[in-house]
Short mmCIF file of C-alpha atoms and ligand atoms in Angstrom, two decimals:
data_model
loop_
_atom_site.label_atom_id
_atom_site.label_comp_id
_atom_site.label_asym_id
_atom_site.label_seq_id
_atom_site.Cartn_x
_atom_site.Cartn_y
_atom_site.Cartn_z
CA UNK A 1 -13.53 -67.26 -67.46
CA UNK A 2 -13.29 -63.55 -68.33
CA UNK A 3 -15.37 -61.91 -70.85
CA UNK A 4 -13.90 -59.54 -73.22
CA UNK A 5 -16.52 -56.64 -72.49
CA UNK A 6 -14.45 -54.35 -74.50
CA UNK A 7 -15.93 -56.09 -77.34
CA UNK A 8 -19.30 -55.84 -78.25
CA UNK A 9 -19.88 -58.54 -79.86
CA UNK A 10 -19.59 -59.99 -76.82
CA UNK A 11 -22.02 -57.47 -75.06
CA UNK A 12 -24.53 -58.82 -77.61
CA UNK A 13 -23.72 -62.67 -77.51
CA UNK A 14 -24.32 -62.49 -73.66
CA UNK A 15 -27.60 -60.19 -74.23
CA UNK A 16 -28.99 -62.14 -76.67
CA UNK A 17 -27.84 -65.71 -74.92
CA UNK A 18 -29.95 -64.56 -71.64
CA UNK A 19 -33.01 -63.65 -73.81
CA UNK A 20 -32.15 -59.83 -72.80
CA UNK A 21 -34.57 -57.15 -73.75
CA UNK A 22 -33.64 -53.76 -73.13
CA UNK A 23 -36.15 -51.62 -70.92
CA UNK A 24 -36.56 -48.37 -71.58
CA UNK A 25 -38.12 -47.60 -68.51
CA UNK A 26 -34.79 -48.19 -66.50
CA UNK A 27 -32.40 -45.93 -68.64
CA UNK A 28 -30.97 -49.24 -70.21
CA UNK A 29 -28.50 -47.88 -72.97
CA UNK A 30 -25.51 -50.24 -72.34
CA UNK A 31 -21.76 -49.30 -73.51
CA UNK A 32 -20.16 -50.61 -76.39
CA UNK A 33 -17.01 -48.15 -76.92
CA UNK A 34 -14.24 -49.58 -75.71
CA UNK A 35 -12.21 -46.48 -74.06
CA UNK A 36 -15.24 -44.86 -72.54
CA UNK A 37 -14.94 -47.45 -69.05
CA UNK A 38 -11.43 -47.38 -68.89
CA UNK A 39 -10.91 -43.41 -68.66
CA UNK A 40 -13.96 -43.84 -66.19
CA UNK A 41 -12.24 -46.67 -63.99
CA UNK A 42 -8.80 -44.48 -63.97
CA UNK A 43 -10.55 -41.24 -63.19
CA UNK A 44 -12.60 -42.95 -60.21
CA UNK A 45 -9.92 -45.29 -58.54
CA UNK A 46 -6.80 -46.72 -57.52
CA UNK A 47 -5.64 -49.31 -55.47
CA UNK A 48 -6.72 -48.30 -52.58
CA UNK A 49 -10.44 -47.12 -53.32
CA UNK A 50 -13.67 -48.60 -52.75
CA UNK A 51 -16.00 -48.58 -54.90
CA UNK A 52 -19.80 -48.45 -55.37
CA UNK A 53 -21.24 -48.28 -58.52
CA UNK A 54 -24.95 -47.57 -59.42
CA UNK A 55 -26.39 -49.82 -62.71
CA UNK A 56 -23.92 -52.12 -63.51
CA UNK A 57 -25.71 -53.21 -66.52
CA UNK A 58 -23.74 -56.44 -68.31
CA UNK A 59 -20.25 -55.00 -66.19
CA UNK A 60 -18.26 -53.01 -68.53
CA UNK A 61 -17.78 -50.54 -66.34
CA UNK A 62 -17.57 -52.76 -63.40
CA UNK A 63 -14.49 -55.12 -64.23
CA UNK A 64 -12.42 -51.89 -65.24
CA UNK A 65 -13.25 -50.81 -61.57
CA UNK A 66 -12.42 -53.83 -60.23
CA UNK A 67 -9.05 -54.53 -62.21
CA UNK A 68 -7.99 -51.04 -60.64
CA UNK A 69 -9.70 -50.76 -57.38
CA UNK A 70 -9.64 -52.54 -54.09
CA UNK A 71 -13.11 -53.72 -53.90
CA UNK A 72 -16.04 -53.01 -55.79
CA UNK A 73 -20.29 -53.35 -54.86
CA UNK A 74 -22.07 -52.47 -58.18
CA UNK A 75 -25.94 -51.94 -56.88
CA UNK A 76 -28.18 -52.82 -60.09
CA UNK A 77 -32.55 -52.66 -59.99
CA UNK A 78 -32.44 -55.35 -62.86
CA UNK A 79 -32.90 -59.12 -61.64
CA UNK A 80 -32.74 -60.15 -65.25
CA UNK A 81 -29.18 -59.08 -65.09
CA UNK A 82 -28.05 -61.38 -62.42
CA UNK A 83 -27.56 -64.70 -64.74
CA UNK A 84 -25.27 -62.46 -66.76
CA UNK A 85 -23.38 -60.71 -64.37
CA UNK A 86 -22.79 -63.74 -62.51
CA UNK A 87 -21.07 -64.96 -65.59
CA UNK A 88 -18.97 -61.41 -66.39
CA UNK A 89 -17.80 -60.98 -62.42
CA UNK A 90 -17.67 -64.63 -61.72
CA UNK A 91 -13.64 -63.96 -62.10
CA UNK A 92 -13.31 -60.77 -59.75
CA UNK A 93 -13.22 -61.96 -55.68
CA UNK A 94 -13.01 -58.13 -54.80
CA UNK A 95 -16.60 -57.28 -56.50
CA UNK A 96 -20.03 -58.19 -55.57
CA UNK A 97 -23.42 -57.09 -56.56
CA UNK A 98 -26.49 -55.78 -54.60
CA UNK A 99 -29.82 -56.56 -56.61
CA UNK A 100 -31.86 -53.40 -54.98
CA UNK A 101 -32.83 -49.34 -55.97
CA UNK A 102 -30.17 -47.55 -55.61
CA UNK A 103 -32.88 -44.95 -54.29
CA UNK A 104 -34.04 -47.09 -51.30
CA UNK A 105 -30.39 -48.96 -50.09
CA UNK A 106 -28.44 -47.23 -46.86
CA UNK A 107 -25.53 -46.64 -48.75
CA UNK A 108 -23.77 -45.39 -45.05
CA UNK A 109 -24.57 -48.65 -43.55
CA UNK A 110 -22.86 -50.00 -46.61
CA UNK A 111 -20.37 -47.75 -46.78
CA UNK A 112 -19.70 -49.05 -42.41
CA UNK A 113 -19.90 -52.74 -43.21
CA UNK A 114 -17.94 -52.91 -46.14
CA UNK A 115 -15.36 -50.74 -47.18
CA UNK A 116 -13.64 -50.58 -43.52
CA UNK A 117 -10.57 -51.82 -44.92
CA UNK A 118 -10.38 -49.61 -47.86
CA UNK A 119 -8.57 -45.84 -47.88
CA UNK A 120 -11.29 -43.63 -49.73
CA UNK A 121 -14.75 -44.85 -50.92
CA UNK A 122 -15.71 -43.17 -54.21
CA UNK A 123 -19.08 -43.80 -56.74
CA UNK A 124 -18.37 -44.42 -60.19
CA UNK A 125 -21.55 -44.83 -62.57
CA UNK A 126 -22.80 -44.57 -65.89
CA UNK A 127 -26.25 -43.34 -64.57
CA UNK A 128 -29.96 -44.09 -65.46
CA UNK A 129 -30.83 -41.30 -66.87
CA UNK A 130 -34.60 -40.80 -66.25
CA UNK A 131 -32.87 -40.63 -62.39
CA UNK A 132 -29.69 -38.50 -62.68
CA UNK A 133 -30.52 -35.84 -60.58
CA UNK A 134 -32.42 -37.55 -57.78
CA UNK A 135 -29.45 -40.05 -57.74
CA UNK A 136 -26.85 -37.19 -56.99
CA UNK A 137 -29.07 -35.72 -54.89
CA UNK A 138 -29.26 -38.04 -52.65
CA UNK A 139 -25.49 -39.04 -52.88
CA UNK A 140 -24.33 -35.28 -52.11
CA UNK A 141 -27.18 -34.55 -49.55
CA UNK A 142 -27.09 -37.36 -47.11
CA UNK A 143 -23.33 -36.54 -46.66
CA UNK A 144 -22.01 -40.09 -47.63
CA UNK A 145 -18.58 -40.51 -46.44
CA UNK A 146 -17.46 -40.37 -50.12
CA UNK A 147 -14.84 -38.67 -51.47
CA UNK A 148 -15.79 -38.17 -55.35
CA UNK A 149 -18.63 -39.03 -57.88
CA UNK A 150 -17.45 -40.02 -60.94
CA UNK A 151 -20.73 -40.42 -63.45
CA UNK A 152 -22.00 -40.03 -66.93
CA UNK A 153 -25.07 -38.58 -67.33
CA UNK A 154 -26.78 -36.90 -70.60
CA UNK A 155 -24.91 -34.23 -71.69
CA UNK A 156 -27.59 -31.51 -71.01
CA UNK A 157 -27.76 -32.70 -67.57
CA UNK A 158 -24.11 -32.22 -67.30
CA UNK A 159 -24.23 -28.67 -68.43
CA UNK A 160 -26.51 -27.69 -65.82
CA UNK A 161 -24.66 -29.89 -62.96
CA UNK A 162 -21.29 -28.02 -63.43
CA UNK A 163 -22.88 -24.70 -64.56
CA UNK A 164 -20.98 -21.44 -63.77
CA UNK A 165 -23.07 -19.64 -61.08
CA UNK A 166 -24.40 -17.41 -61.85
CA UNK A 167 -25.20 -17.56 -65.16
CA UNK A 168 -28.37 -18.26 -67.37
CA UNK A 169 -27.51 -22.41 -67.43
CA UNK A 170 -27.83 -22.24 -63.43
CA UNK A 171 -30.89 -24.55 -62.54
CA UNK A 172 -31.75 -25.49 -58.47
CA UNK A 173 -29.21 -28.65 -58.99
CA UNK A 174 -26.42 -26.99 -59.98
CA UNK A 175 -26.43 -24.84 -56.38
CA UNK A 176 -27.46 -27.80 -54.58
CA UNK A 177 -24.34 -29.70 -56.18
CA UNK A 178 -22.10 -26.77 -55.37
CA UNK A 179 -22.89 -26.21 -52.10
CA UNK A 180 -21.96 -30.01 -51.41
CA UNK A 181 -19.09 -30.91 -53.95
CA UNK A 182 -16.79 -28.85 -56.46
CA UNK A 183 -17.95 -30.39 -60.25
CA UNK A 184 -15.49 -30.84 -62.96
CA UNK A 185 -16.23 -32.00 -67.01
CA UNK A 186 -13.84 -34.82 -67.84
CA UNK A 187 -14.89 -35.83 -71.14
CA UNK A 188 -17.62 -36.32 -73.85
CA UNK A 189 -19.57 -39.50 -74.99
CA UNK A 190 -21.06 -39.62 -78.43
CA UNK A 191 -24.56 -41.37 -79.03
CA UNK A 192 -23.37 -43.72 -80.98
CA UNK A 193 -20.96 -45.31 -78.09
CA UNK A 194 -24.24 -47.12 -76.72
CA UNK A 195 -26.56 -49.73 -77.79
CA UNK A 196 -29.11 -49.27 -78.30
CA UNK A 197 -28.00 -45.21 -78.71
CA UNK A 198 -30.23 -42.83 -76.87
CA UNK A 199 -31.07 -39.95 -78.49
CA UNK A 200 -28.56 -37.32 -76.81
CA UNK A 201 -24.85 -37.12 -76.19
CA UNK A 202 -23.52 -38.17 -73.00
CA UNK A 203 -20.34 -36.77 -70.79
CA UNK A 204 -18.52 -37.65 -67.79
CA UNK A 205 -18.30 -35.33 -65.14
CA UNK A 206 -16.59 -35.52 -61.51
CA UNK A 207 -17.56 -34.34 -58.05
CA UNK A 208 -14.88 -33.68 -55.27
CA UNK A 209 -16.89 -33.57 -52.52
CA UNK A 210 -16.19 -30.78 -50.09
CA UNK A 211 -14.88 -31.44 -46.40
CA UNK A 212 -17.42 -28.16 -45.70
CA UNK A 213 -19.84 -26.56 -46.94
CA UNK A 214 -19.42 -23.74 -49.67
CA UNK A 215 -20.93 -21.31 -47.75
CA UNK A 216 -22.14 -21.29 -44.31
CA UNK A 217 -25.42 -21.02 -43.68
CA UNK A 218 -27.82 -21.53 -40.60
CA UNK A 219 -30.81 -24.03 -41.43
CA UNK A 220 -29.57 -25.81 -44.62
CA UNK A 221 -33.18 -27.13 -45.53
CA UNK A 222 -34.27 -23.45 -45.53
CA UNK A 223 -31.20 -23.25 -48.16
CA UNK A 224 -32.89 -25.57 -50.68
CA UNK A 225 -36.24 -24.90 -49.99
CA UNK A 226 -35.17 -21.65 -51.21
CA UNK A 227 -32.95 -22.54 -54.08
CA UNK A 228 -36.05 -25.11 -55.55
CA UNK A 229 -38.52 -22.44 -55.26
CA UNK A 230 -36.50 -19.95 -56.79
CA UNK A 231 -35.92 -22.03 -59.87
CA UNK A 232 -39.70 -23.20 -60.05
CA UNK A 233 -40.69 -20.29 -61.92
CA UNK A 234 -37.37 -19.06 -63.15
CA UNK A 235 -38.71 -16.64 -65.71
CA UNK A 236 -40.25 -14.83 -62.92
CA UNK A 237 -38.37 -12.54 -60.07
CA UNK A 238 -37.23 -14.27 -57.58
CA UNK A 239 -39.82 -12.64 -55.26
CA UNK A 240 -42.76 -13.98 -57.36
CA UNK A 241 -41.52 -17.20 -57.81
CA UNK A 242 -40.24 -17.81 -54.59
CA UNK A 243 -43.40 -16.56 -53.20
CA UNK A 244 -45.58 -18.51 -55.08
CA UNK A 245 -43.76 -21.81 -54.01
CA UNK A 246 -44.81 -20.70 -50.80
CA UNK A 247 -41.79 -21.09 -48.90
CA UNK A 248 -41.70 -17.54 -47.67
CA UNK A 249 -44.37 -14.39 -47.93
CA UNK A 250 -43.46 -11.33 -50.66
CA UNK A 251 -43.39 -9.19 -47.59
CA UNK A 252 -40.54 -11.00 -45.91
CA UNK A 253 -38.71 -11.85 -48.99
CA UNK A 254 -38.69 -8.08 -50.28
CA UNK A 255 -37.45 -6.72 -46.80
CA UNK A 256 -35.24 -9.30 -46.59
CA UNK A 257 -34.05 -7.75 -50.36
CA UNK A 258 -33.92 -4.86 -49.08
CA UNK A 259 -31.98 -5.10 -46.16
CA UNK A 260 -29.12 -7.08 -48.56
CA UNK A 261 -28.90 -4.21 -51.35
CA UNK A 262 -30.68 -6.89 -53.70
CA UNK A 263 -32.63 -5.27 -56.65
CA UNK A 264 -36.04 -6.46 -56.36
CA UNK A 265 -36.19 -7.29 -59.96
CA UNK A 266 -33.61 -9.80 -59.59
CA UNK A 267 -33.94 -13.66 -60.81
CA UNK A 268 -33.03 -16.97 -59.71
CA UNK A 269 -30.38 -17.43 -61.91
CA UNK A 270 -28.58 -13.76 -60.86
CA UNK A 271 -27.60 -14.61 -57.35
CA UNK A 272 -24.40 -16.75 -56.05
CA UNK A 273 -25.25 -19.58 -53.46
CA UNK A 274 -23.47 -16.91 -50.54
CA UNK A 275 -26.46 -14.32 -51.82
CA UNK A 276 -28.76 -17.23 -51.39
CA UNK A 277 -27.58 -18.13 -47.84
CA UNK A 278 -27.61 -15.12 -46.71
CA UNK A 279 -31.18 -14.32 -48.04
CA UNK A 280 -32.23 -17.86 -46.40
CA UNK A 281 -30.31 -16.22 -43.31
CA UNK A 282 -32.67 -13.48 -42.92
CA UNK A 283 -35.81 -15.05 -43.79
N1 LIG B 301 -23.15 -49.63 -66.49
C1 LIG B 301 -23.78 -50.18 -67.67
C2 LIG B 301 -23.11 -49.64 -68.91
O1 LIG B 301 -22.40 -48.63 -68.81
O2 LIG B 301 -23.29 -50.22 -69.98
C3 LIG B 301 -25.30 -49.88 -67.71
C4 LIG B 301 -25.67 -48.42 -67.63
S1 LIG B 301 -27.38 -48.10 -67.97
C5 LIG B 301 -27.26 -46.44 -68.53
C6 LIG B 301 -28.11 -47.87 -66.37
C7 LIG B 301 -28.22 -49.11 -65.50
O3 LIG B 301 -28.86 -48.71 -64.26
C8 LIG B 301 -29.06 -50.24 -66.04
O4 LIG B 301 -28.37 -51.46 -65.85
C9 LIG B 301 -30.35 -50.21 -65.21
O5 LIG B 301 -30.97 -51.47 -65.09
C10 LIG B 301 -29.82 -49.71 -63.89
N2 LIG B 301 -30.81 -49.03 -63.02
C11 LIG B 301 -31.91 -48.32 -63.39
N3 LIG B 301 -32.54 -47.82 -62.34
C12 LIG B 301 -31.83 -48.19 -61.24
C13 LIG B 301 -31.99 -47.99 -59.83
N4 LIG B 301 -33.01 -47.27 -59.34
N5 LIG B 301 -31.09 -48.54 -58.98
C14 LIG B 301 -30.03 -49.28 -59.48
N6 LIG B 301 -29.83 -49.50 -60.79
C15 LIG B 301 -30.71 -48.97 -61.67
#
């Protein structure tokens, strides 16, 4: 039988049926607006496209993926969820879930065993959001063979993802995500689209991740050992905050400065990611 998720009195009815509590903990603000999954599902997939999704909550987002896509593997932490996703999903043969943290599952050995039939693999999420940046993180850095990430996060958190570098909304995460993957705003999601509603707007955004690098650079751990200490102090110069991370001495970092034309009085938020490879070059 198929569940009209669209609805959410039906959200509710299947909540409140499995004695469902909502967890704050695990970023558990469901959706209850009926167009938000759709425009997800269409902007993530097609026919051809695998797909993993991260949180599938009840499924709302999950059977728009897999009415669209060729197969679907929704990863969710929740075991409470499995009575009630069993009944949402128990309709779709191309979609499966994986009870486990997103954080700790080999998503290339998943990606190997199970999408080997399908043309492109893409993630599609409406994310936790205590873990939104450690999620893409991970996604962009261990160089999945992906080939977007479609997610909603908080709107704030979008902001800074797809900020314009450089420019004063530039945090450590927004270089990190450029260097990997070109980020694009699709749409907004008001508060009230959730239940329960969290206390911020939400918005879509979308990664096409990069067949190279944005810039070239010769010891990328350098790069973002860098960036992060850059950005831990960003009121400071970039010398004194960089230097009190510890990642490199004031002496080096200045000369290295110096040798690249760099005012000394510069900050984190000043430089482009090719100013901050080539100061990682020379240090
Ligand atoms: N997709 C559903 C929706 O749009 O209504 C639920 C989204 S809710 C914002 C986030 C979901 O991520 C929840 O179902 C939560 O249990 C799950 N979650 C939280 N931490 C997780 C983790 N580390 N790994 C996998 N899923 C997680």
């Amino acid at each position: 039988m198929k569940y009209d998720l669209s609805n959410k009195r039906t959200i509710e009815k299947l909540l409140s049926e499995a004695g469902f509590t909502f967890k704050k903990s695990l970023g558990q603000n469901f959706l209850t607006d009926p167009s938000v999954c759709p425009a997800m599902a269409d902007a993530a997939a097609d026919a051809d496209t695998g797909v993993i999704e991260i949180g599938p909550g009840v499924g709302v987002l999950t059977v728009e993926l897999a009415e669209i896509a060729k197969k679907v593997i929704a990863v969710e932490l929740d075991e409470r969820l499995r009575p009630i996703l069993k009944k949402t999903l128990e309709d779709y043969t191309n979609t499966s879930v994986i009870f486990s943290d997103v954080l700790k599952l080999d998503l290339k050995k998943l990606i190997e065993d199970e999408f080997g039939d399908c043309k492109r693999v893409v993630i599609c999420a409406n994310l936790p959001y205590y873990i939104t940046s450690p999620i893409i993180m991970s996604l962009l850095e261990s160089r999945l063979p992906i080939d977007t990430i479609t997610v909603m996060v908080q709107k704030e958190a979008a902001e800074r993802l797809i900020a314009k570098i450089p420019s004063r909304d530039v945090g450590a995460v927004t270089l990190a995500a450029a260097f990997y993957a070109e980020g694009e705003l699709l749409f907004g999601v008001p508060r009230d689209s959730f239940t329960p509603a969290p206390n911020v707007d939400s918005a879509v955004i979308q990664f096409k991740i990069r067949k190279s690098s944005a810039v070239n650079v010769r010891d990328e751990k350098l790069l973002f050992r860098l960036i992060r200490g850059a950005f831990e102090h960003r009121r400071k110069t970039l010398v004194n905050s960089v230097s009190a991370s510890g990642v490199v001495s004031k002496e080096r970092l200045t000369k290295a400065l110096g040798e690249l034309d760099i005012p000394l009085t510069v900050r984190a938020e000043q430089l482009s990611l090719k100013q901050f490879a080539e100061i990682a070059d020379r240090i």
